[in-house]
Amino acid sequence: MLLKILGHSILMILALSGALIGVFMAIAEPRHALVAWPIGLVSLFLGIRSLIRIIQLNRAYQEHHLEEVLRNPAEIVARWLDGEREVIVAHRGIFLGRDYAPFAAGYQRLVSIAFDRDRGELRAGFSSIAPAPNDKPSMTLQVPAEAREAIAAFVAAITKDPPASSS
């Protein structure tokens, strides 16, 4: 699925570039307008269609991982409601409603995770293939009291730190 997203991304870039070239060609050489405008419009259509397909594929990718986690409850570390969205911390990543932040994917990796048990604050930092300044996304979640022990044990296990005793 990620290769399809990459392919559509390349097609989108090429098509939108073709649309710009068609427009510039029509403006710079009006005698070629009968050829340039159709090329530009078809390219624009393909670029927009590719963008729509990328969004659809991305949503399907996120929903696929959520369905897999929901089918295998052993993979779920903790689960709670945060306002109107459900938060699921799983071994493969964090789900915020329908959005998915994977811990290990071709485009993103978990580089840091910390949990402040007293404040109930889970902080996760990622490295990403996105260009700066979006190349180091992070998130902070408020963990309810009933999920804190599970989150503390999970963070300790993946960071190889022994869990602190809760006195």
PDB file of C-alpha atoms in Angstrom:
ATOM      1  CA  MET A   1       0.000   0.000   0.000  1.00  0.00           C
ATOM      2  CA  LEU A   2       2.856   2.375   0.791  1.00  0.00           C
ATOM      3  CA  LEU A   3       4.325   1.736  -2.672  1.00  0.00           C
ATOM      4  CA  LYS A   4       0.983   2.724  -4.209  1.00  0.00           C
ATOM      5  CA  ILE A   5       1.054   5.937  -2.178  1.00  0.00           C
ATOM      6  CA  LEU A   6       4.604   6.600  -3.393  1.00  0.00           C
ATOM      7  CA  GLY A   7       3.598   5.910  -6.995  1.00  0.00           C
ATOM      8  CA  HIS A   8       0.617   8.246  -6.787  1.00  0.00           C
ATOM      9  CA  SER A   9       2.827  10.883  -5.165  1.00  0.00           C
ATOM     10  CA  ILE A  10       5.248  10.715  -8.082  1.00  0.00           C
ATOM     11  CA  LEU A  11       2.348  10.825 -10.570  1.00  0.00           C
ATOM     12  CA  MET A  12       0.864  13.814  -8.740  1.00  0.00           C
ATOM     13  CA  ILE A  13       4.141  15.741  -8.875  1.00  0.00           C
ATOM     14  CA  LEU A  14       4.631  14.956 -12.565  1.00  0.00           C
ATOM     15  CA  ALA A  15       1.033  15.792 -13.444  1.00  0.00           C
ATOM     16  CA  LEU A  16       1.010  19.095 -11.581  1.00  0.00           C
ATOM     17  CA  SER A  17       4.342  19.948 -13.191  1.00  0.00           C
ATOM     18  CA  GLY A  18       2.770  19.137 -16.574  1.00  0.00           C
ATOM     19  CA  ALA A  19      -0.156  21.417 -15.736  1.00  0.00           C
ATOM     20  CA  LEU A  20       2.228  24.282 -14.988  1.00  0.00           C
ATOM     21  CA  ILE A  21       4.201  23.626 -18.151  1.00  0.00           C
ATOM     22  CA  GLY A  22       0.983  23.590 -20.181  1.00  0.00           C
ATOM     23  CA  VAL A  23      -0.140  26.908 -18.714  1.00  0.00           C
ATOM     24  CA  PHE A  24       3.277  28.519 -19.185  1.00  0.00           C
ATOM     25  CA  MET A  25       3.487  27.223 -22.731  1.00  0.00           C
ATOM     26  CA  ALA A  26       0.039  28.617 -23.558  1.00  0.00           C
ATOM     27  CA  ILE A  27       0.948  32.000 -22.101  1.00  0.00           C
ATOM     28  CA  ALA A  28       4.443  32.204 -23.603  1.00  0.00           C
ATOM     29  CA  GLU A  29       3.491  30.896 -27.048  1.00  0.00           C
ATOM     30  CA  PRO A  30      -0.155  31.722 -27.794  1.00  0.00           C
ATOM     31  CA  ARG A  31       0.099  29.923 -31.154  1.00  0.00           C
ATOM     32  CA  HIS A  32       0.476  26.648 -29.185  1.00  0.00           C
ATOM     33  CA  ALA A  33      -2.518  27.333 -26.948  1.00  0.00           C
ATOM     34  CA  LEU A  34      -4.698  24.733 -28.679  1.00  0.00           C
ATOM     35  CA  VAL A  35      -2.227  22.058 -27.587  1.00  0.00           C
ATOM     36  CA  ALA A  36      -1.011  23.585 -24.322  1.00  0.00           C
ATOM     37  CA  TRP A  37      -4.386  24.170 -22.626  1.00  0.00           C
ATOM     38  CA  PRO A  38      -5.641  20.589 -23.058  1.00  0.00           C
ATOM     39  CA  ILE A  39      -2.285  19.252 -21.833  1.00  0.00           C
ATOM     40  CA  GLY A  40      -2.459  21.592 -18.846  1.00  0.00           C
ATOM     41  CA  LEU A  41      -6.064  20.681 -18.008  1.00  0.00           C
ATOM     42  CA  VAL A  42      -5.547  16.931 -18.346  1.00  0.00           C
ATOM     43  CA  SER A  43      -2.402  17.170 -16.229  1.00  0.00           C
ATOM     44  CA  LEU A  44      -4.248  19.212 -13.608  1.00  0.00           C
ATOM     45  CA  PHE A  45      -7.032  16.625 -13.512  1.00  0.00           C
ATOM     46  CA  LEU A  46      -4.505  13.788 -13.101  1.00  0.00           C
ATOM     47  CA  GLY A  47      -2.671  15.695 -10.351  1.00  0.00           C
ATOM     48  CA  ILE A  48      -5.848  16.342  -8.384  1.00  0.00           C
ATOM     49  CA  ARG A  49      -7.046  12.764  -8.895  1.00  0.00           C
ATOM     50  CA  SER A  50      -3.694  11.441  -7.647  1.00  0.00           C
ATOM     51  CA  LEU A  51      -3.905  13.634  -4.542  1.00  0.00           C
ATOM     52  CA  ILE A  52      -7.390  12.316  -3.795  1.00  0.00           C
ATOM     53  CA  ARG A  53      -6.151   8.739  -4.252  1.00  0.00           C
ATOM     54  CA  ILE A  54      -3.197   9.365  -1.913  1.00  0.00           C
ATOM     55  CA  ILE A  55      -5.591  10.553   0.785  1.00  0.00           C
ATOM     56  CA  GLN A  56      -7.825   7.509   0.255  1.00  0.00           C
ATOM     57  CA  LEU A  57      -4.879   5.100   0.406  1.00  0.00           C
ATOM     58  CA  ASN A  58      -3.509   6.771   3.538  1.00  0.00           C
ATOM     59  CA  ARG A  59      -6.881   6.466   5.275  1.00  0.00           C
ATOM     60  CA  ALA A  60      -7.129   2.795   4.224  1.00  0.00           C
ATOM     61  CA  TYR A  61      -3.606   2.181   5.590  1.00  0.00           C
ATOM     62  CA  GLN A  62      -4.557   3.696   8.951  1.00  0.00           C
ATOM     63  CA  GLU A  63      -7.851   1.818   9.126  1.00  0.00           C
ATOM     64  CA  HIS A  64      -6.136  -1.460   8.205  1.00  0.00           C
ATOM     65  CA  HIS A  65      -3.746  -1.160  11.165  1.00  0.00           C
ATOM     66  CA  LEU A  66      -6.550  -0.151  13.529  1.00  0.00           C
ATOM     67  CA  GLU A  67      -8.626  -3.166  12.454  1.00  0.00           C
ATOM     68  CA  GLU A  68      -5.653  -5.492  13.002  1.00  0.00           C
ATOM     69  CA  VAL A  69      -5.082  -4.126  16.501  1.00  0.00           C
ATOM     70  CA  LEU A  70      -8.766  -4.380  17.388  1.00  0.00           C
ATOM     71  CA  ARG A  71      -8.800  -8.005  16.146  1.00  0.00           C
ATOM     72  CA  ASN A  72      -5.847  -8.852  18.405  1.00  0.00           C
ATOM     73  CA  PRO A  73      -6.540  -7.386  21.876  1.00  0.00           C
ATOM     74  CA  ALA A  74      -3.200  -8.743  23.157  1.00  0.00           C
ATOM     75  CA  GLU A  75      -1.507  -6.051  21.088  1.00  0.00           C
ATOM     76  CA  ILE A  76      -3.336  -3.253  22.947  1.00  0.00           C
ATOM     77  CA  VAL A  77      -1.346  -1.818  25.861  1.00  0.00           C
ATOM     78  CA  ALA A  78      -3.945   0.699  27.032  1.00  0.00           C
ATOM     79  CA  ARG A  79      -7.131   2.260  25.743  1.00  0.00           C
ATOM     80  CA  TRP A  80      -9.128   5.281  26.892  1.00  0.00           C
ATOM     81  CA  LEU A  81     -11.383   8.087  25.740  1.00  0.00           C
ATOM     82  CA  ASP A  82      -9.919  11.555  25.344  1.00  0.00           C
ATOM     83  CA  GLY A  83     -12.848  13.835  24.740  1.00  0.00           C
ATOM     84  CA  GLU A  84     -14.663  12.405  21.740  1.00  0.00           C
ATOM     85  CA  ARG A  85     -11.777  10.372  20.346  1.00  0.00           C
ATOM     86  CA  GLU A  86     -10.492   7.040  21.526  1.00  0.00           C
ATOM     87  CA  VAL A  87      -6.789   6.691  22.260  1.00  0.00           C
ATOM     88  CA  ILE A  88      -5.215   3.269  21.817  1.00  0.00           C
ATOM     89  CA  VAL A  89      -1.586   2.650  22.684  1.00  0.00           C
ATOM     90  CA  ALA A  90      -0.508  -0.582  21.010  1.00  0.00           C
ATOM     91  CA  HIS A  91       2.787  -2.325  20.441  1.00  0.00           C
ATOM     92  CA  ARG A  92       2.825  -1.082  16.834  1.00  0.00           C
ATOM     93  CA  GLY A  93       1.939   2.572  17.498  1.00  0.00           C
ATOM     94  CA  ILE A  94      -0.539   5.070  18.863  1.00  0.00           C
ATOM     95  CA  PHE A  95      -4.046   5.506  17.488  1.00  0.00           C
ATOM     96  CA  LEU A  96      -5.769   8.830  18.083  1.00  0.00           C
ATOM     97  CA  GLY A  97      -9.290   8.286  16.872  1.00  0.00           C
ATOM     98  CA  ARG A  98      -8.797   7.240  13.239  1.00  0.00           C
ATOM     99  CA  ASP A  99      -5.272   8.660  13.006  1.00  0.00           C
ATOM    100  CA  TYR A 100      -2.303   6.328  13.378  1.00  0.00           C
ATOM    101  CA  ALA A 101       1.247   7.163  14.472  1.00  0.00           C
ATOM    102  CA  PRO A 102       3.329   4.009  13.863  1.00  0.00           C
ATOM    103  CA  PHE A 103       6.422   3.271  15.931  1.00  0.00           C
ATOM    104  CA  ALA A 104       8.242   1.620  13.017  1.00  0.00           C
ATOM    105  CA  ALA A 105       7.244   2.384   9.443  1.00  0.00           C
ATOM    106  CA  GLY A 106       9.105   3.182   6.263  1.00  0.00           C
ATOM    107  CA  TYR A 107       8.348   6.871   6.698  1.00  0.00           C
ATOM    108  CA  GLN A 108       8.511   7.270  10.478  1.00  0.00           C
ATOM    109  CA  ARG A 109      10.231   5.733  13.517  1.00  0.00           C
ATOM    110  CA  LEU A 110       9.836   6.160  17.255  1.00  0.00           C
ATOM    111  CA  VAL A 111      13.038   7.750  18.573  1.00  0.00           C
ATOM    112  CA  SER A 112      12.008   8.649  22.099  1.00  0.00           C
ATOM    113  CA  ILE A 113       9.253   7.821  24.524  1.00  0.00           C
ATOM    114  CA  ALA A 114       8.891   8.925  28.125  1.00  0.00           C
ATOM    115  CA  PHE A 115       6.165   8.660  30.693  1.00  0.00           C
ATOM    116  CA  ASP A 116       5.711  10.870  33.744  1.00  0.00           C
ATOM    117  CA  ARG A 117       3.549   8.668  35.948  1.00  0.00           C
ATOM    118  CA  ASP A 118       2.787  11.384  38.496  1.00  0.00           C
ATOM    119  CA  ARG A 119       1.458  13.827  35.884  1.00  0.00           C
ATOM    120  CA  GLY A 120       0.145  11.075  33.626  1.00  0.00           C
ATOM    121  CA  GLU A 121       1.967  12.526  30.645  1.00  0.00           C
ATOM    122  CA  LEU A 122       3.143  10.290  27.793  1.00  0.00           C
ATOM    123  CA  ARG A 123       5.575  11.945  25.350  1.00  0.00           C
ATOM    124  CA  ALA A 124       6.563  10.250  22.101  1.00  0.00           C
ATOM    125  CA  GLY A 125       9.049  11.636  19.588  1.00  0.00           C
ATOM    126  CA  PHE A 126       9.456  10.387  16.041  1.00  0.00           C
ATOM    127  CA  SER A 127      11.891  10.777  13.183  1.00  0.00           C
ATOM    128  CA  SER A 128      10.247  11.216   9.824  1.00  0.00           C
ATOM    129  CA  ILE A 129      11.184  11.438   6.170  1.00  0.00           C
ATOM    130  CA  ALA A 130       9.257  14.708   5.995  1.00  0.00           C
ATOM    131  CA  PRO A 131      11.319  17.810   5.272  1.00  0.00           C
ATOM    132  CA  ALA A 132      12.252  20.155   8.117  1.00  0.00           C
ATOM    133  CA  PRO A 133      10.602  21.478  10.253  1.00  0.00           C
ATOM    134  CA  ASN A 134       8.168  18.518  10.142  1.00  0.00           C
ATOM    135  CA  ASP A 135      10.910  15.869  10.303  1.00  0.00           C
ATOM    136  CA  LYS A 136      10.717  15.441  14.084  1.00  0.00           C
ATOM    137  CA  PRO A 137       7.038  15.139  14.980  1.00  0.00           C
ATOM    138  CA  SER A 138       6.095  14.518  18.579  1.00  0.00           C
ATOM    139  CA  MET A 139       2.985  14.042  20.653  1.00  0.00           C
ATOM    140  CA  THR A 140       2.039  14.399  24.273  1.00  0.00           C
ATOM    141  CA  LEU A 141      -0.917  12.508  25.713  1.00  0.00           C
ATOM    142  CA  GLN A 142      -2.634  12.730  29.072  1.00  0.00           C
ATOM    143  CA  VAL A 143      -3.029   9.202  30.412  1.00  0.00           C
ATOM    144  CA  PRO A 144      -5.884   8.568  32.845  1.00  0.00           C
ATOM    145  CA  ALA A 145      -5.092   7.012  36.223  1.00  0.00           C
ATOM    146  CA  GLU A 146      -6.508   3.585  35.306  1.00  0.00           C
ATOM    147  CA  ALA A 147      -4.080   3.234  32.355  1.00  0.00           C
ATOM    148  CA  ARG A 148      -0.928   4.581  34.003  1.00  0.00           C
ATOM    149  CA  GLU A 149       0.444   1.259  35.274  1.00  0.00           C
ATOM    150  CA  ALA A 150       0.116  -0.386  31.849  1.00  0.00           C
ATOM    151  CA  ILE A 151       1.706   2.595  30.096  1.00  0.00           C
ATOM    152  CA  ALA A 152       4.548   2.776  32.638  1.00  0.00           C
ATOM    153  CA  ALA A 153       5.329  -0.932  32.172  1.00  0.00           C
ATOM    154  CA  PHE A 154       5.164  -0.594  28.370  1.00  0.00           C
ATOM    155  CA  VAL A 155       7.474   2.434  28.269  1.00  0.00           C
ATOM    156  CA  ALA A 156       9.888   0.722  30.661  1.00  0.00           C
ATOM    157  CA  ALA A 157       9.932  -2.395  28.487  1.00  0.00           C
ATOM    158  CA  ILE A 158      10.649  -0.590  25.235  1.00  0.00           C
ATOM    159  CA  THR A 159      13.188   1.784  26.735  1.00  0.00           C
ATOM    160  CA  LYS A 160      14.790  -1.047  28.742  1.00  0.00           C
ATOM    161  CA  ASP A 161      14.374   0.942  31.979  1.00  0.00           C
ATOM    162  CA  PRO A 162      13.062  -0.806  35.060  1.00  0.00           C
ATOM    163  CA  PRO A 163       9.651   0.542  36.076  1.00  0.00           C
ATOM    164  CA  ALA A 164       9.712   2.799  39.118  1.00  0.00           C
ATOM    165  CA  SER A 165       7.760   1.514  42.060  1.00  0.00           C
ATOM    166  CA  SER A 166       4.524   3.322  42.742  1.00  0.00           C
ATOM    167  CA  SER A 167       4.598   4.175  46.419  1.00  0.00           C
TER     168      SER A 167
END
